[in-house]
Tab-separated table of C-alpha atoms in Angstrom:
chain	number	residue	atom	x	y	z
A	227	MET	CA	61.090	38.523	61.970
A	228	THR	CA	60.895	37.830	58.254
A	229	ILE	CA	59.315	34.486	57.359
A	230	PRO	CA	60.934	32.748	54.362
A	231	GLN	CA	58.677	32.853	51.319
A	232	GLN	CA	58.535	29.091	50.786
A	233	SER	CA	57.399	28.411	54.358
A	234	THR	CA	54.275	30.496	53.776
A	235	ALA	CA	53.397	28.802	50.490
A	236	ARG	CA	50.346	26.618	50.662
A	237	ARG	CA	51.112	22.940	50.191
A	238	THR	CA	48.539	20.527	48.824
A	239	GLU	CA	48.364	17.253	50.701
A	240	PRO	CA	49.519	14.312	48.556
A	241	SER	CA	46.187	12.542	49.114
A	242	LEU	CA	44.423	15.443	47.371
A	243	ARG	CA	46.610	15.079	44.295
A	244	SER	CA	45.444	11.594	43.319
A	245	GLY	CA	44.027	12.824	40.007
A	246	LYS	CA	47.359	14.337	39.051
A	247	TYR	CA	49.152	11.169	40.139
A	248	GLN	CA	46.908	9.051	37.904
A	249	ARG	CA	47.534	11.307	34.932
A	250	PHE	CA	51.277	11.249	35.553
A	251	VAL	CA	51.342	7.442	35.619
A	252	ALA	CA	49.259	7.246	32.432
A	253	ARG	CA	51.569	9.708	30.724
A	254	ILE	CA	54.741	7.824	31.691
A	255	GLU	CA	53.252	4.518	30.535
A	256	THR	CA	52.296	6.101	27.207
A	257	LEU	CA	55.750	7.591	26.706
A	258	CYS	CA	57.395	4.257	27.528
A	259	ALA	CA	55.139	2.498	25.023
A	260	HIS	CA	56.025	4.899	22.210
A	261	ASP	CA	59.612	5.924	22.911
A	262	PRO	CA	62.267	3.313	23.809
A	263	GLY	CA	64.711	6.147	24.513
A	264	VAL	CA	62.460	7.506	27.236
A	265	ARG	CA	62.104	4.055	28.743
A	266	VAL	CA	65.884	3.546	28.826
A	267	ALA	CA	66.462	7.015	30.301
A	268	LEU	CA	63.906	6.496	33.051
A	269	ARG	CA	65.273	3.087	34.011
A	270	ARG	CA	68.590	4.737	34.810
A	271	GLY	CA	66.843	6.523	37.653
A	272	LEU	CA	66.254	3.362	39.700
A	273	ARG	CA	67.529	3.792	43.269
A	274	ARG	CA	69.133	7.115	42.320
A	275	ASP	CA	69.020	10.260	44.424
A	276	LEU	CA	67.492	13.444	43.053
A	277	ASP	CA	70.920	14.933	42.406
A	278	ASP	CA	71.897	11.980	40.220
A	279	VAL	CA	69.045	11.836	37.708
A	280	ARG	CA	69.924	14.587	35.224
A	281	GLY	CA	68.530	12.678	32.267
A	282	LEU	CA	65.099	12.396	33.887
A	283	HIS	CA	64.364	16.047	34.559
A	284	ARG	CA	63.051	16.801	31.062
A	285	ILE	CA	60.510	13.980	31.436
A	286	VAL	CA	59.476	14.241	35.080
A	287	ALA	CA	60.034	17.859	36.142
A	288	PRO	CA	57.072	19.325	34.155
A	289	TRP	CA	54.767	17.148	36.261
A	290	LEU	CA	56.007	18.203	39.678
A	291	PRO	CA	53.465	20.178	41.725
A	292	GLU	CA	54.297	23.627	42.962
A	293	HIS	CA	56.346	23.548	46.170
A	294	PRO	CA	56.573	19.746	46.500
A	295	SER	CA	58.127	18.227	49.577
A	296	ARG	CA	61.381	16.400	48.948
A	297	ALA	CA	59.587	13.090	49.563
A	298	GLU	CA	56.944	13.907	46.947
A	299	GLU	CA	59.565	15.128	44.487
A	300	ARG	CA	61.571	11.943	44.888
A	301	ALA	CA	58.408	9.833	44.581
A	302	PHE	CA	57.691	11.161	41.075
A	303	TYR	CA	61.151	10.184	39.845
A	304	ALA	CA	61.096	6.782	41.558
A	305	ILE	CA	57.668	5.831	40.202
A	306	ALA	CA	58.642	6.860	36.663
A	307	ALA	CA	61.777	4.691	36.909
A	308	MET	CA	59.859	1.681	38.252
A	309	ILE	CA	57.249	1.936	35.504
A	310	ALA	CA	60.013	2.007	32.879
A	311	ASP	CA	61.674	-1.015	34.492
A	312	ARG	CA	58.986	-3.300	33.079
A	313	PRO	CA	59.966	-5.666	30.248
A	314	ARG	CA	59.617	-4.074	26.826
A	315	HIS	CA	56.870	-6.430	25.639
A	316	THR	CA	54.557	-5.376	28.480
A	317	PHE	CA	54.203	-1.908	26.984
A	318	THR	CA	51.541	-1.884	24.299
A	319	THR	CA	50.424	0.921	22.018
A	320	ALA	CA	47.074	-0.728	21.319
A	321	ASP	CA	45.183	1.713	23.522
A	322	THR	CA	47.569	4.645	23.111
A	323	ASP	CA	47.948	5.149	19.353
A	324	GLU	CA	48.879	8.781	19.905
A	325	ILE	CA	50.820	10.418	22.681
A	326	PRO	CA	48.419	12.670	24.645
A	327	PRO	CA	48.779	16.395	23.882
A	328	ALA	CA	50.802	18.576	26.197
A	329	HIS	CA	47.709	20.229	27.689
A	330	ALA	CA	46.806	16.884	29.262
A	331	THR	CA	49.515	17.530	31.851
A	332	GLU	CA	47.953	20.681	33.235
A	333	PRO	CA	46.836	20.497	36.881
A	334	GLY	CA	43.377	21.793	36.022
A	335	ASP	CA	42.402	18.686	34.077
A	336	ALA	CA	39.704	16.489	35.578
A	337	PRO	CA	40.996	13.321	37.250
A	338	ALA	CA	40.736	10.265	35.047
A	339	ALA	CA	38.076	7.812	36.128
A	340	VAL	CA	39.313	4.451	37.341
A	341	PRO	CA	37.386	1.770	35.422
A	342	VAL	CA	36.216	-1.102	37.615
A	343	SER	CA	33.921	-3.676	36.085
A	344	ALA	CA	30.815	-4.907	37.867
A	345	GLU	CA	32.349	-8.381	37.963
A	346	GLU	CA	35.498	-7.097	39.661
A	347	THR	CA	33.501	-5.135	42.203
A	348	ALA	CA	31.368	-8.150	43.028
A	349	ALA	CA	34.331	-10.524	43.121
A	350	SER	CA	36.481	-8.649	45.593
A	351	PRO	CA	35.790	-5.924	48.172
A	352	ALA	CA	39.322	-4.602	47.680
A	353	ARG	CA	38.391	-3.402	44.184
A	354	VAL	CA	36.004	-0.829	45.617
A	355	ARG	CA	38.962	1.407	46.399
A	356	ARG	CA	42.283	1.860	44.657
A	357	ASP	CA	44.769	-0.929	45.342
A	358	SER	CA	47.575	-0.519	47.842
A	359	LEU	CA	50.855	-2.396	47.819
A	360	GLY	CA	49.345	-4.790	50.359
A	361	ALA	CA	46.572	-5.752	47.938
A	362	SER	CA	49.191	-6.331	45.236
A	363	TYR	CA	51.046	-8.720	47.517
A	364	ALA	CA	47.825	-10.586	48.248
A	365	ARG	CA	47.193	-10.989	44.521
A	366	ALA	CA	50.769	-12.186	44.047
A	367	VAL	CA	50.044	-15.015	46.511
A	368	LEU	CA	46.820	-15.841	44.665
A	369	ALA	CA	48.410	-15.857	41.204
A	370	GLN	CA	47.875	-18.972	39.139
A	371	ALA	CA	50.105	-21.285	37.090
A	372	GLY	CA	52.910	-21.422	39.644
A	373	ARG	CA	53.827	-17.762	39.208
A	374	GLY	CA	52.660	-16.601	42.591
A	375	LEU	CA	54.679	-15.813	45.692
A	376	ARG	CA	54.614	-18.134	48.664
A	377	GLU	CA	52.495	-16.715	51.450
A	378	GLU	CA	55.418	-16.706	53.897
A	379	THR	CA	57.594	-14.862	51.381
A	380	ALA	CA	54.927	-12.254	50.639
A	381	GLU	CA	54.294	-11.564	54.326
A	382	ALA	CA	58.006	-11.274	55.092
A	383	ARG	CA	58.649	-8.854	52.226
A	384	LEU	CA	55.599	-6.735	52.973
A	385	ASN	CA	56.469	-6.510	56.664
A	386	LEU	CA	60.031	-5.552	55.758
A	387	LEU	CA	58.774	-2.679	53.613
A	388	THR	CA	56.474	-1.369	56.337
A	389	ARG	CA	59.440	-0.993	58.710
A	390	GLN	CA	61.586	1.087	56.368
A	391	SER	CA	62.609	4.699	56.523
A	392	LEU	CA	61.962	6.678	53.348
A	393	ALA	CA	65.508	5.979	52.124
A	394	GLY	CA	65.126	2.273	52.889
A	395	LEU	CA	61.795	2.137	51.107
A	396	HIS	CA	63.293	3.627	47.953
A	397	ARG	CA	66.144	1.139	48.183
A	398	HIS	CA	63.898	-1.939	48.531
A	399	LEU	CA	60.923	-1.027	46.350
A	400	PRO	CA	62.378	-1.622	42.854
A	401	GLY	CA	63.193	-5.241	43.702
A	402	SER	CA	59.837	-5.735	45.409
A	403	ILE	CA	57.954	-4.355	42.416
A	404	ARG	CA	59.852	-6.742	40.121
A	405	HIS	CA	58.861	-9.700	42.299
A	406	LEU	CA	55.214	-8.641	42.253
A	407	ARG	CA	55.256	-8.126	38.509
A	408	ASP	CA	56.926	-11.504	37.896
A	409	ALA	CA	54.205	-13.103	40.021
A	410	GLY	CA	51.539	-11.607	37.773
A	411	ALA	CA	50.241	-9.018	40.270
A	412	ASP	CA	49.190	-5.563	39.123
A	413	ILE	CA	50.622	-2.498	40.855
A	414	ASP	CA	48.625	0.701	41.204
A	415	TYR	CA	51.491	3.123	40.670
A	416	ALA	CA	49.351	6.206	41.295
A	417	VAL	CA	48.454	4.988	44.788
A	418	LEU	CA	52.061	4.000	45.435
A	419	LEU	CA	53.189	7.468	44.354
A	420	GLY	CA	50.898	9.031	46.938
A	421	ASP	CA	52.077	6.620	49.626
A	422	LEU	CA	55.724	7.405	48.900
A	423	ALA	CA	55.051	11.141	48.838
A	424	GLY	CA	53.452	11.065	52.273
A	425	TRP	CA	55.687	8.441	53.880
A	426	PRO	CA	57.628	10.767	56.237
A	427	GLN	CA	54.395	11.977	57.867
A	428	ASN	CA	52.114	8.975	57.336
A	429	SER	CA	54.344	5.889	57.377
A	430	ARG	CA	52.528	4.234	60.280
A	431	GLN	CA	49.081	4.771	58.783
A	432	THR	CA	50.242	3.694	55.331
A	433	ALA	CA	51.963	0.590	56.685
A	434	ARG	CA	48.787	-0.313	58.585
A	435	ARG	CA	46.699	0.088	55.407
A	436	TRP	CA	49.080	-2.112	53.410
A	437	LEU	CA	48.893	-4.885	55.996
A	438	GLN	CA	45.127	-4.585	56.418
A	439	ASP	CA	44.562	-4.736	52.670
A	440	TYR	CA	46.814	-7.778	52.388
A	441	TYR	CA	45.032	-9.770	55.112
A	442	ARG	CA	41.539	-8.637	54.099
A	443	LEU	CA	42.032	-9.810	50.546
A	444	ARG	CA	43.690	-13.055	51.645
A	445	ARG	CA	40.819	-13.823	54.031
A	446	PHE	CA	38.217	-13.007	51.391
A	447	HIS	CA	39.714	-15.484	48.934
A	448	ILE	CA	40.182	-18.175	51.590
A	449	GLU	CA	36.495	-17.865	52.448
A	450	GLU	CA	35.564	-17.946	48.758
A	451	GLN	CA	37.600	-21.122	48.259
A	452	ALA	CA	35.930	-22.748	51.267
A	453	LYS	CA	32.502	-21.761	49.950
A	454	ALA	CA	33.341	-23.214	46.530
A	455	ARG	CA	34.385	-26.519	48.128
A	456	ASP	CA	31.170	-26.626	50.148
A	457	ASP	CA	29.140	-26.002	46.997
A	458	GLU	CA	30.972	-28.818	45.217
A	459	ASP	CA	30.314	-31.195	48.146
A	460	ASP	CA	26.636	-30.239	48.180
A	461	ALA	CA	26.409	-30.815	44.441
A	462	ALA	CA	28.086	-34.227	44.791
A	463	VAL	CA	25.678	-35.233	47.551
A	464	ALA	CA	22.720	-34.102	45.426
A	465	ASP	CA	23.950	-36.101	42.428
A	466	GLY	CA	24.337	-39.222	44.544
A	467	ALA	CA	20.943	-38.951	46.155
């Protein structure tokens, strides 16, 4: 029996493509910062199926890995659209004065390092690894100046996302990302790209990681707040002695 050619092709697991995902996200952010036309074109891809995004192929298709699964292919287009959905003023050219050369898109390039300051590493254990959507929701709850999400709202939305099929996830994510962004929470789009790409096979593990990251980070900050209050009480007692 003849085996179809594509079924024998070696597929790279999405988790092993994190360097490429990071470079893709950086490239899309740079293009959106420099070219309003690209940003407008990409935004039209929100919640669209792969057969309804003709204007995006010239931007996204060169980045697709060889023999991607349909989930991974769709993830590239969805992430590009969600990045472009940010308000115009959030894109800055301060650190991207020139659009990176075309050779920066080649798979052989070394993965970009993820800068994490010593202060960030010391302040939160979740910064040791790349942020998941669960960590973003935790930061949305912790946001200052009244911008943050209520804890009940964040938990409900995160739990809703973890129960979705791939189609449901793509339908709900754009609105969820807007809520997180409005609350002042950062989103690690490269990690989200990998999670979307592997959702059909790894949805249960990914959902568990999102929830664990959310509750770990929430507990860490609750304990830090309690410690700060104890320190203040101790200082007050010492001053009154």
